[in-house]
Coordinates of C-alpha atoms and ligand atoms in Angstrom, one line a residue:
M4 CA 103.0 53.8 180.9
T5 CA 101.3 54.9 177.8
G6 CA 100.2 51.6 176.4
A7 CA 101.2 48.6 174.4
N8 CA 102.7 50.4 171.5
D9 CA 105.4 52.4 173.3
V10 CA 108.8 51.1 174.0
L11 CA 108.6 47.7 175.6
L12 CA 111.3 48.1 178.3
P13 CA 111.5 51.7 179.5
A14 CA 114.2 50.7 182.1
V15 CA 116.5 49.8 179.2
A16 CA 115.6 52.9 177.2
G17 CA 116.9 55.1 180.0
A18 CA 113.8 55.8 182.0
F19 CA 115.1 54.7 185.4
H20 CA 118.9 55.1 185.0
D21 CA 119.3 56.7 188.4
R22 CA 118.9 53.3 190.2
P23 CA 122.4 51.9 190.8
D24 CA 121.4 48.5 192.1
A25 CA 118.6 47.8 189.7
L26 CA 119.3 44.1 189.1
T27 CA 120.7 41.4 191.3
A28 CA 121.0 37.8 190.3
A29 CA 123.4 35.0 191.5
G30 CA 124.9 37.6 193.8
Q31 CA 126.0 39.9 191.0
R32 CA 124.6 43.4 190.6
M33 CA 124.0 45.7 187.6
S34 CA 122.4 49.1 187.1
W35 CA 119.9 49.6 184.3
E36 CA 122.5 51.6 182.5
Q37 CA 125.0 48.7 182.6
L38 CA 122.3 46.3 181.5
A39 CA 121.4 48.6 178.6
G40 CA 125.1 48.7 177.6
A41 CA 125.8 45.0 177.9
A42 CA 122.5 44.2 176.1
A43 CA 123.3 46.6 173.2
A44 CA 126.8 45.0 172.8
F45 CA 125.2 41.5 172.7
A46 CA 122.5 42.7 170.4
D47 CA 125.2 43.7 167.9
R48 CA 126.4 40.1 167.9
I49 CA 123.0 38.5 167.4
A50 CA 121.3 41.0 165.1
G51 CA 119.9 39.3 162.0
A52 CA 119.6 35.9 163.7
G53 CA 116.3 34.1 162.9
A54 CA 115.8 33.1 166.6
L55 CA 118.1 33.0 169.6
A56 CA 118.0 30.0 172.0
V57 CA 118.9 31.0 175.5
E58 CA 120.2 28.5 178.1
A59 CA 118.2 30.4 180.8
G60 CA 120.0 29.9 184.1
P61 CA 119.1 32.3 186.9
S62 CA 121.9 34.8 186.1
L63 CA 122.5 38.3 184.8
A64 CA 123.8 36.7 181.6
T65 CA 120.3 35.4 180.9
V66 CA 118.8 38.8 181.5
V67 CA 121.3 40.4 179.1
A68 CA 120.7 37.9 176.4
V69 CA 116.9 38.3 176.7
V70 CA 117.1 42.1 176.6
A71 CA 119.5 41.9 173.6
G72 CA 117.0 39.7 171.7
L73 CA 114.2 42.2 172.5
L74 CA 116.3 45.1 171.4
A75 CA 117.4 43.5 168.1
G76 CA 114.0 42.1 167.4
V77 CA 115.3 38.5 167.4
P78 CA 112.7 36.0 168.8
L79 CA 114.0 34.3 172.0
V80 CA 113.7 30.6 172.8
P81 CA 114.7 30.2 176.5
Y82 CA 115.2 26.6 177.7
A83 CA 115.9 25.0 181.1
P84 CA 119.6 24.7 181.9
D85 CA 118.9 21.2 183.3
S86 CA 117.1 20.0 180.1
S87 CA 118.3 16.8 178.7
P88 CA 119.9 16.5 175.2
R89 CA 116.6 15.0 173.9
E90 CA 114.6 18.0 175.2
R91 CA 117.1 20.5 173.9
Q92 CA 117.2 18.9 170.5
H93 CA 113.4 19.1 170.3
I94 CA 113.3 22.8 171.3
L95 CA 116.2 23.8 169.0
G96 CA 114.9 21.8 166.1
D97 CA 111.2 22.7 166.4
S98 CA 111.9 26.5 167.0
G99 CA 114.4 26.9 164.2
A100 CA 116.8 28.7 166.4
D101 CA 120.0 29.5 164.6
M102 CA 122.2 30.7 167.5
I103 CA 122.5 29.9 171.2
A104 CA 123.3 32.3 174.0
G105 CA 125.4 30.1 176.3
Q106 CA 128.1 30.2 178.9
L107 CA 131.1 30.2 176.6
D108 CA 131.7 31.2 173.0
G109 CA 131.6 27.8 171.3
G110 CA 132.2 28.5 167.6
D111 CA 129.9 26.1 165.8
G112 CA 130.4 23.4 168.5
G113 CA 127.1 24.0 170.2
E114 CA 124.1 21.7 170.4
G115 CA 123.0 20.7 166.9
G116 CA 126.1 22.4 165.4
L117 CA 124.6 25.9 166.2
P118 CA 127.0 28.7 167.0
V119 CA 127.2 29.5 170.7
V120 CA 127.7 33.2 171.6
A121 CA 128.6 34.0 175.2
V122 CA 127.4 37.1 177.0
D123 CA 130.0 39.5 178.3
L124 CA 128.6 41.5 181.2
G125 CA 131.4 44.0 181.1
L126 CA 130.9 45.2 177.5
A127 CA 128.9 48.2 176.5
G128 CA 127.6 48.6 172.9
R129 CA 127.0 51.7 170.9
S130 CA 123.5 52.4 172.3
A131 CA 120.5 50.4 173.2
G132 CA 118.4 53.2 171.5
R133 CA 119.9 52.8 168.1
F134 CA 117.7 49.7 167.3
P135 CA 114.2 50.7 166.0
E136 CA 111.4 49.4 168.3
P137 CA 110.2 46.1 166.6
A138 CA 106.5 45.9 165.5
P139 CA 104.1 45.3 168.5
D140 CA 102.8 42.1 166.9
S141 CA 106.3 40.5 166.4
T142 CA 107.2 37.5 168.4
A143 CA 109.2 38.3 171.5
F144 CA 109.5 34.7 172.8
L145 CA 108.8 31.2 171.6
L146 CA 108.1 29.4 175.0
Y147 CA 107.8 25.7 175.2
T148 CA 105.0 24.2 177.2
S149 CA 103.6 20.7 177.8
G150 CA 100.4 19.3 176.4
T151 CA 98.6 16.1 177.4
T152 CA 100.5 14.1 174.7
G153 CA 103.7 14.3 172.7
A154 CA 106.6 16.7 173.0
P155 CA 106.2 20.3 174.3
K156 CA 104.7 22.8 171.9
G157 CA 106.1 26.3 171.1
V158 CA 103.9 29.2 172.1
P159 CA 104.7 32.5 170.3
V160 CA 104.3 35.4 172.7
S161 CA 104.1 38.9 171.1
R162 CA 105.5 42.1 172.4
R163 CA 102.1 43.6 172.5
A164 CA 100.7 40.8 174.6
I165 CA 103.6 41.3 177.1
A166 CA 103.2 45.0 177.3
T167 CA 99.5 44.8 177.7
D168 CA 99.7 42.1 180.4
L169 CA 102.4 43.9 182.4
D170 CA 100.5 47.2 182.3
A171 CA 97.3 45.4 183.5
L172 CA 99.2 43.7 186.3
A173 CA 101.0 46.9 187.3
G174 CA 97.5 48.5 187.7
A175 CA 96.1 45.6 189.7
W176 CA 99.1 45.3 192.0
Q177 CA 100.0 49.1 192.2
W178 CA 103.4 48.0 191.0
T179 CA 105.8 50.9 190.4
S180 CA 109.4 51.9 190.2
A181 CA 109.3 52.3 194.0
D182 CA 109.1 48.5 194.4
T183 CA 111.9 46.0 194.8
L184 CA 110.7 42.7 193.2
V185 CA 112.1 39.4 194.7
H186 CA 111.8 35.9 193.4
G187 CA 113.8 32.8 192.7
L188 CA 111.8 31.4 189.8
P189 CA 113.1 29.8 186.6
L190 CA 113.8 32.2 183.8
Y191 CA 112.3 30.1 181.0
H192 CA 108.6 30.4 181.8
V193 CA 106.1 33.2 181.8
H194 CA 106.1 33.5 185.6
G195 CA 109.9 34.1 186.2
L196 CA 110.7 35.6 182.9
V197 CA 107.9 37.7 181.6
L198 CA 106.5 38.8 185.0
G199 CA 109.7 38.4 187.0
V200 CA 112.2 40.0 184.7
L201 CA 110.3 42.1 182.0
G202 CA 107.9 43.2 184.7
A203 CA 110.8 44.9 186.5
L204 CA 112.1 46.4 183.3
R205 CA 108.7 47.8 182.3
T206 CA 107.7 49.2 185.7
G207 CA 111.3 50.2 186.7
S208 CA 111.2 48.3 190.0
A209 CA 114.5 46.9 191.2
L210 CA 114.8 43.1 190.9
V211 CA 116.5 40.6 193.2
H212 CA 116.7 37.0 191.8
T213 CA 117.5 34.8 194.8
G214 CA 119.0 31.9 192.8
R215 CA 117.3 29.1 194.7
A216 CA 113.8 29.9 195.9
T217 CA 114.4 29.0 199.6
P218 CA 112.6 30.5 202.6
A219 CA 115.9 31.9 203.9
A220 CA 116.7 33.6 200.6
Y221 CA 113.2 35.2 200.4
A222 CA 113.4 36.3 204.0
G223 CA 116.8 38.0 203.6
A224 CA 116.1 39.8 200.3
G225 CA 114.5 42.9 201.7
G226 CA 111.9 43.4 198.9
T227 CA 108.5 45.0 198.7
L228 CA 106.9 42.7 196.1
Y229 CA 107.5 38.9 196.2
F230 CA 106.5 36.3 193.5
G231 CA 106.3 32.6 194.2
V232 CA 104.5 29.3 193.2
P233 CA 102.5 27.6 196.0
T234 CA 105.3 25.2 196.7
I235 CA 107.6 28.1 197.6
W236 CA 104.8 29.8 199.7
S237 CA 104.1 26.5 201.5
R238 CA 107.8 26.1 202.4
I239 CA 107.9 29.7 203.7
A240 CA 104.7 29.2 205.7
A241 CA 106.3 26.2 207.3
D242 CA 109.3 28.3 208.4
P243 CA 107.7 30.9 210.7
P244 CA 110.8 33.1 211.1
A245 CA 111.1 33.4 207.3
A246 CA 107.4 34.2 206.9
R247 CA 107.6 36.8 209.7
A248 CA 110.6 38.4 207.9
L249 CA 108.3 39.3 205.0
A250 CA 106.1 41.6 207.2
P251 CA 107.7 44.8 205.9
A252 CA 106.9 43.8 202.3
R253 CA 104.0 45.5 200.4
L254 CA 102.6 42.5 198.5
L255 CA 103.0 38.7 198.2
V256 CA 101.8 37.2 195.0
S257 CA 101.2 33.5 194.2
G258 CA 100.5 31.8 190.9
S259 CA 101.1 28.9 188.5
A260 CA 99.1 26.5 190.7
A261 CA 96.4 26.6 193.3
L262 CA 97.4 28.1 196.7
P263 CA 96.1 25.9 199.5
T264 CA 93.8 27.8 201.9
S265 CA 96.0 26.6 204.8
V266 CA 99.1 28.2 203.3
F267 CA 97.2 31.4 202.5
E268 CA 96.0 31.6 206.2
A269 CA 99.5 30.8 207.7
L270 CA 101.1 33.5 205.6
A271 CA 98.4 36.0 206.6
T272 CA 98.9 35.2 210.3
L273 CA 102.7 35.1 210.2
S274 CA 103.5 37.9 207.8
G275 CA 100.4 40.0 208.1
H276 CA 99.9 39.7 204.3
R277 CA 96.9 38.1 202.6
P278 CA 98.6 36.9 199.3
V279 CA 97.3 38.1 196.0
E280 CA 96.5 35.1 193.8
R281 CA 96.6 35.3 190.0
Y282 CA 96.0 32.8 187.2
G283 CA 97.3 32.5 183.7
M284 CA 98.9 30.3 181.1
T285 CA 101.8 30.4 178.7
E286 CA 99.2 30.8 175.9
T287 CA 97.3 33.6 177.5
L288 CA 99.7 35.3 179.9
I289 CA 98.1 36.3 183.2
T290 CA 94.4 36.8 182.7
L291 CA 92.9 36.8 186.3
S292 CA 94.0 38.3 189.5
T293 CA 92.9 39.6 192.8
C294 CA 93.6 43.3 193.3
A295 CA 96.0 44.9 195.7
R296 CA 93.3 47.3 196.8
R297 CA 90.4 44.8 197.3
L298 CA 89.8 42.1 199.9
R299 CA 91.7 38.9 199.0
R300 CA 90.0 35.6 199.9
P301 CA 91.7 32.2 199.9
G302 CA 90.8 30.0 197.0
T303 CA 90.0 32.7 194.5
V304 CA 92.0 34.1 191.6
G305 CA 90.0 37.3 191.4
E306 CA 88.6 39.0 188.3
P307 CA 89.7 39.4 184.7
L308 CA 92.5 41.9 184.0
A309 CA 91.8 44.9 181.9
G310 CA 90.7 43.8 178.4
V311 CA 90.2 40.1 179.3
L312 CA 86.8 38.4 179.0
T313 CA 86.0 35.0 180.4
R314 CA 83.1 32.5 180.3
L315 CA 82.4 28.8 181.3
A316 CA 81.4 26.1 178.9
D317 CA 80.3 22.5 179.4
E318 CA 81.6 19.5 177.5
A319 CA 79.4 20.2 174.6
G320 CA 80.5 23.9 174.5
R321 CA 77.2 25.2 176.0
P322 CA 77.3 28.1 178.4
V323 CA 77.5 27.3 182.2
P324 CA 76.0 29.9 184.6
H325 CA 78.2 32.3 186.5
D326 CA 76.5 31.4 189.8
G327 CA 79.6 30.6 191.9
A328 CA 78.7 26.9 192.0
A329 CA 78.4 25.5 188.5
M330 CA 81.7 24.2 187.1
G331 CA 82.8 24.5 183.5
E332 CA 85.8 24.8 181.3
L333 CA 87.2 28.3 181.5
H334 CA 87.4 30.1 178.1
V335 CA 89.2 33.3 177.7
T336 CA 89.7 36.0 175.1
G337 CA 91.5 39.3 175.0
P338 CA 94.7 41.1 173.8
T339 CA 97.1 38.8 175.6
V340 CA 95.9 35.5 174.1
F341 CA 98.3 34.0 171.6
R342 CA 97.2 33.2 168.0
G343 CA 98.3 29.6 167.8
Y344 CA 101.1 27.1 168.4
H345 CA 104.3 27.2 166.4
H346 CA 103.8 25.0 163.3
R347 CA 100.9 23.0 165.0
P348 CA 97.7 23.9 163.2
E349 CA 95.8 20.9 164.6
A350 CA 96.7 21.6 168.2
T351 CA 95.8 25.3 167.6
A352 CA 92.4 24.4 166.1
A353 CA 91.7 22.1 169.1
S354 CA 92.5 24.8 171.6
F355 CA 90.0 27.4 170.3
S356 CA 86.2 27.3 170.4
A357 CA 84.3 27.7 167.1
D358 CA 83.8 31.4 168.0
G359 CA 87.5 32.0 168.7
W360 CA 87.8 31.8 172.5
F361 CA 90.8 30.0 174.0
R362 CA 89.9 26.8 175.8
T363 CA 92.1 26.8 178.9
G364 CA 91.6 23.1 179.9
D365 CA 91.0 24.4 183.5
L366 CA 87.8 23.8 185.3
A367 CA 86.5 26.9 187.1
T368 CA 83.5 28.6 188.7
I369 CA 82.6 32.2 188.3
G370 CA 80.6 34.0 190.9
P371 CA 77.8 36.6 190.3
D372 CA 80.3 39.2 191.4
G373 CA 82.9 38.1 188.8
T374 CA 85.1 36.2 191.2
H375 CA 86.8 33.2 189.7
R376 CA 87.9 29.9 191.4
I377 CA 90.1 27.4 189.6
V378 CA 88.9 23.9 190.7
G379 CA 91.0 21.5 188.6
R380 CA 91.9 20.4 185.1
V381 CA 89.6 19.0 182.4
S382 CA 92.2 16.3 181.6
V383 CA 94.0 14.1 184.1
D384 CA 96.9 14.1 181.7
L385 CA 98.1 17.6 182.6
I386 CA 99.9 17.6 185.9
T387 CA 100.9 20.7 188.0
S388 CA 103.9 19.8 190.2
G389 CA 105.9 22.5 192.0
G390 CA 104.1 25.0 189.7
Y391 CA 105.4 23.3 186.6
R392 CA 102.9 22.2 183.9
I393 CA 103.8 18.7 182.9
G394 CA 102.2 16.4 180.3
A395 CA 101.7 12.8 181.4
G396 CA 102.2 11.7 177.7
E397 CA 105.8 13.0 177.6
I398 CA 106.7 11.0 180.7
E399 CA 104.9 7.9 179.4
D400 CA 106.9 8.2 176.2
A401 CA 110.1 8.4 178.2
L402 CA 109.1 5.4 180.3
L403 CA 108.2 3.3 177.3
A404 CA 111.7 4.0 175.8
C405 CA 113.0 2.0 178.7
P406 CA 113.5 -1.6 177.3
A407 CA 112.2 -3.2 180.5
V408 CA 108.9 -1.3 180.4
T409 CA 106.1 -2.6 178.3
E410 CA 103.2 -0.4 179.5
A411 CA 103.1 2.9 181.4
A412 CA 100.5 5.3 182.8
V413 CA 101.4 8.5 184.6
V414 CA 99.2 10.5 186.9
G415 CA 99.5 13.5 189.3
E416 CA 98.6 12.5 192.9
P417 CA 97.9 15.1 195.7
H418 CA 101.1 16.1 197.5
V419 CA 101.4 18.6 200.4
D420 CA 104.6 20.3 199.1
L421 CA 104.3 20.1 195.3
G422 CA 100.5 20.3 194.9
Q423 CA 100.7 17.1 192.8
E424 CA 103.5 14.7 192.5
I425 CA 104.2 12.6 189.4
V426 CA 103.4 8.9 190.0
A427 CA 104.1 6.3 187.3
Y428 CA 102.4 2.9 187.1
V429 CA 104.4 0.6 184.8
V430 CA 104.3 -3.0 183.7
A431 CA 108.0 -4.0 183.7
A432 CA 110.2 -6.9 184.2
G433 CA 113.7 -7.1 185.7
V434 CA 114.0 -3.5 187.0
T435 CA 113.5 -1.7 190.2
P436 CA 111.4 1.5 190.6
E437 CA 114.7 3.4 191.2
Q438 CA 116.1 2.2 187.9
V439 CA 113.0 3.3 186.1
I440 CA 113.3 6.8 187.7
D441 CA 116.9 7.0 186.7
H442 CA 116.0 6.1 183.2
V443 CA 113.6 9.0 183.0
A444 CA 116.2 11.2 184.6
G445 CA 118.5 10.6 181.7
Q446 CA 115.8 11.8 179.2
L447 CA 113.9 14.6 180.9
S448 CA 114.6 17.5 183.2
A449 CA 114.4 17.0 187.0
H450 CA 110.8 18.3 187.6
K451 CA 109.4 15.8 185.1
R452 CA 110.9 12.7 186.9
P453 CA 108.3 10.5 188.6
R454 CA 108.7 10.7 192.4
R455 CA 107.2 7.2 192.8
V456 CA 107.0 4.3 190.4
H457 CA 104.7 1.3 191.0
I458 CA 105.5 -1.8 189.1
V459 CA 102.2 -3.6 188.5
D460 CA 101.1 -6.7 186.7
S461 CA 98.7 -4.9 184.4
L462 CA 97.0 -1.5 183.9
P463 CA 93.2 -1.1 184.3
R464 CA 91.7 -0.6 180.9
N465 CA 88.2 -0.1 179.4
A466 CA 86.7 -2.3 176.7
I467 CA 88.6 -0.4 174.0
G468 CA 91.9 -0.7 175.8
K469 CA 92.2 2.9 177.1
V470 CA 93.9 3.1 180.5
L471 CA 91.4 4.0 183.3
K472 CA 93.6 6.5 185.1
Q473 CA 91.0 7.2 187.7
D474 CA 91.3 3.6 188.8
L475 CA 95.0 3.9 189.5
G476 CA 96.2 5.0 192.9
G477 CA 96.6 3.9 196.4
G478 CA 99.3 1.5 195.2
Ligands
MCA11 C1 114.7 13.6 194.1 N1 114.6 14.7 193.5 C2 113.7 14.5 192.5 C3 113.3 13.2 192.6 N2 114.0 12.6 193.6 N3 113.3 15.4 191.6 C4 112.4 14.9 190.7 N4 112.0 13.6 190.7 C5 112.4 12.7 191.6 N5 112.0 11.4 191.6 C6 115.4 15.9 193.8 C7 115.5 17.1 192.9 O1 116.4 16.8 191.8 C8 116.1 18.1 193.8 O2 117.4 17.9 193.9 C9 115.4 17.9 195.1 O3 114.8 16.6 195.0 C10 114.3 18.8 195.5 O4 113.4 18.9 194.4 P1 112.1 19.8 194.4 O5 111.6 20.0 195.8 O6 111.2 19.4 193.4 O7 112.7 21.1 193.8 P2 113.3 22.4 194.3 O8 114.7 22.5 193.7 O9 113.3 22.6 195.8 O10 112.4 23.5 193.7 C11 111.0 23.7 194.1 C12 110.5 24.9 193.3 C13 110.6 24.6 191.8 C14 111.4 26.1 193.6 C15 109.1 25.2 193.7 O11 109.8 23.5 191.5 C16 110.3 25.7 190.9 O12 111.1 26.6 190.7 N6 109.0 25.8 190.4 C17 108.5 26.9 189.6 C18 108.0 26.5 188.3 C19 107.5 27.6 187.5 O13 108.2 28.7 187.4 N7 106.4 27.5 186.9 C20 105.8 28.6 186.1 C21 105.2 28.0 184.9 P3 118.5 19.0 194.2 O14 118.1 19.6 195.5 O15 119.8 18.2 194.2 O16 118.4 20.0 193.1 S1 103.5 28.4 184.8 C22 103.5 30.0 184.1 O17 104.5 30.6 183.8 C23 102.1 30.5 184.1 C24 101.9 31.5 183.1 C25 101.8 31.0 185.5 O18 100.6 31.0 185.9 O19 102.7 31.4 186.2
AMP12 P1 101.8 27.1 182.1 O1 101.1 27.2 180.8 O2 102.9 26.2 182.3 O3 102.1 28.4 182.3 O4 100.7 26.6 183.1 C1 99.4 27.1 183.1 C2 98.5 26.3 184.1 O5 98.9 26.6 185.4 C3 97.1 26.7 184.0 O6 96.4 26.1 183.0 C4 96.6 26.3 185.4 O7 96.2 24.9 185.4 C5 97.8 26.5 186.3 N1 97.6 27.7 187.1 C6 98.2 28.9 186.9 N2 97.9 29.8 187.9 C7 97.0 29.1 188.7 C8 96.3 29.4 189.9 N3 96.4 30.6 190.5 N4 95.5 28.5 190.4 C9 95.4 27.3 189.9 N5 96.0 26.9 188.8 C10 96.8 27.8 188.2

């Protein structure tokens, strides 16, 4: 690859058209050539749109819609297929999307009255190459991600950031067109979409999307390179035949949450592979990774990728030493860091230090050899469950919309499978915990539902009335 300014997706531009089975998702197969043809046809239908929302199920249609948007220079707004009407309205309204790529052509009958355009996998357009390559700094995606309070915020991700990040990862992981990438991750976040789809289209590796991310599906996929969140790896480690079936692979990669040492060691014993762990955020893309060529130790996320700089800061913003023991908030800067949230100048200002470094909100240590460990979050209000980043505030808002609930506090509590599970403490009358969970289920997608709800008489508060979340628990 020549760098961030060349064509973003060489596989679509004709570089690897000799691979007949390039792409498999939901049991359907496509060559790169078929993908290029179907995407060119779809690009003709969406060209000129301001932004294209994509109901991003794990299917070839999602890949075609995404590639079409990238060809036509239309910013893409992928959203979870199980998102609630309330979540969709927020994403569609906030992003300004003026068209939806969906299952069926819907005229103007789509969500919010927007036209719905369906992808036809069998069509071929004039040529993927007839669209001029959009400017490197243009927005490829607007990805929605949770903060500690309020509704999810839009993160514009540029083409240059994607190209730079994927090239750095390809270098760190020796990722080439000889690989077959396997994963079963959602296609509306950086992990499954940018790494898991565009990574294949940039390196030319074949891609198998397993649909559900089960141990059996990973074991049967016959790949060389596997991506997963720790919940997936822990389920594979607990299924020894599935873990052993990964022995012929080249590299197992974990990210989106901390990989427990016990899972790292079980995978190493059963599959013979010490997983690569990497760290990133929607706002920064992937910034740290262990290297395929170097020793991989459990609990570390390696060193900065090419072009990335990191540092640690204390609460007052003062430097924290890189001695492997002192903890500080991780700050990052580099070519993959976004410029700011969509239409949210205050949130943007709060996320950057005075000298322009992005404040990740993650607590880390950095060793004298440059090795990074992620040790937690600065705020208890950001929860990582099943590899999803979830804001406590969004769930508290949904709980308070339940007429029976008068007060609510949501925390993440340690959970062996999910890393953290969402637990809600509510002051409520005349409802059961199950009814409260069902109420949230009607408003938010499945991974944001509390797993446990405790109905309590009152919430612990300090003198000024702020809930003391560290005093919740054990209930
Ligand atoms: C029952 N269920 C509940 C509840 N009760 N779910 C939620 N709350 C309840 N109270 C049901 C679910 O609906 C589901 O039902 C079943 O229990 C199993 O749920 P679960 O174990 O959570 O999910 P899963 O379907 O088995 O999926 C696990 C998963 C998934 C595959 C690990 O969480 C996942 O895809 N995570 C990936 C997230 C991700 O991509 N993050 C990347 C963002 P049913 O079985 O009927 O469906 S981070 C990122 O992009 C950055 C840059 C990075 O670093 O990567
Ligand atoms: P998101 O913006 O949804 O992509 O989530 C980003 C967050 O995921 C980061 O701020 C971290 O808290 C977490 N994360 C990602 N990778 C790792 C990792 N390898 N170890 C620990 N946390 C991680």
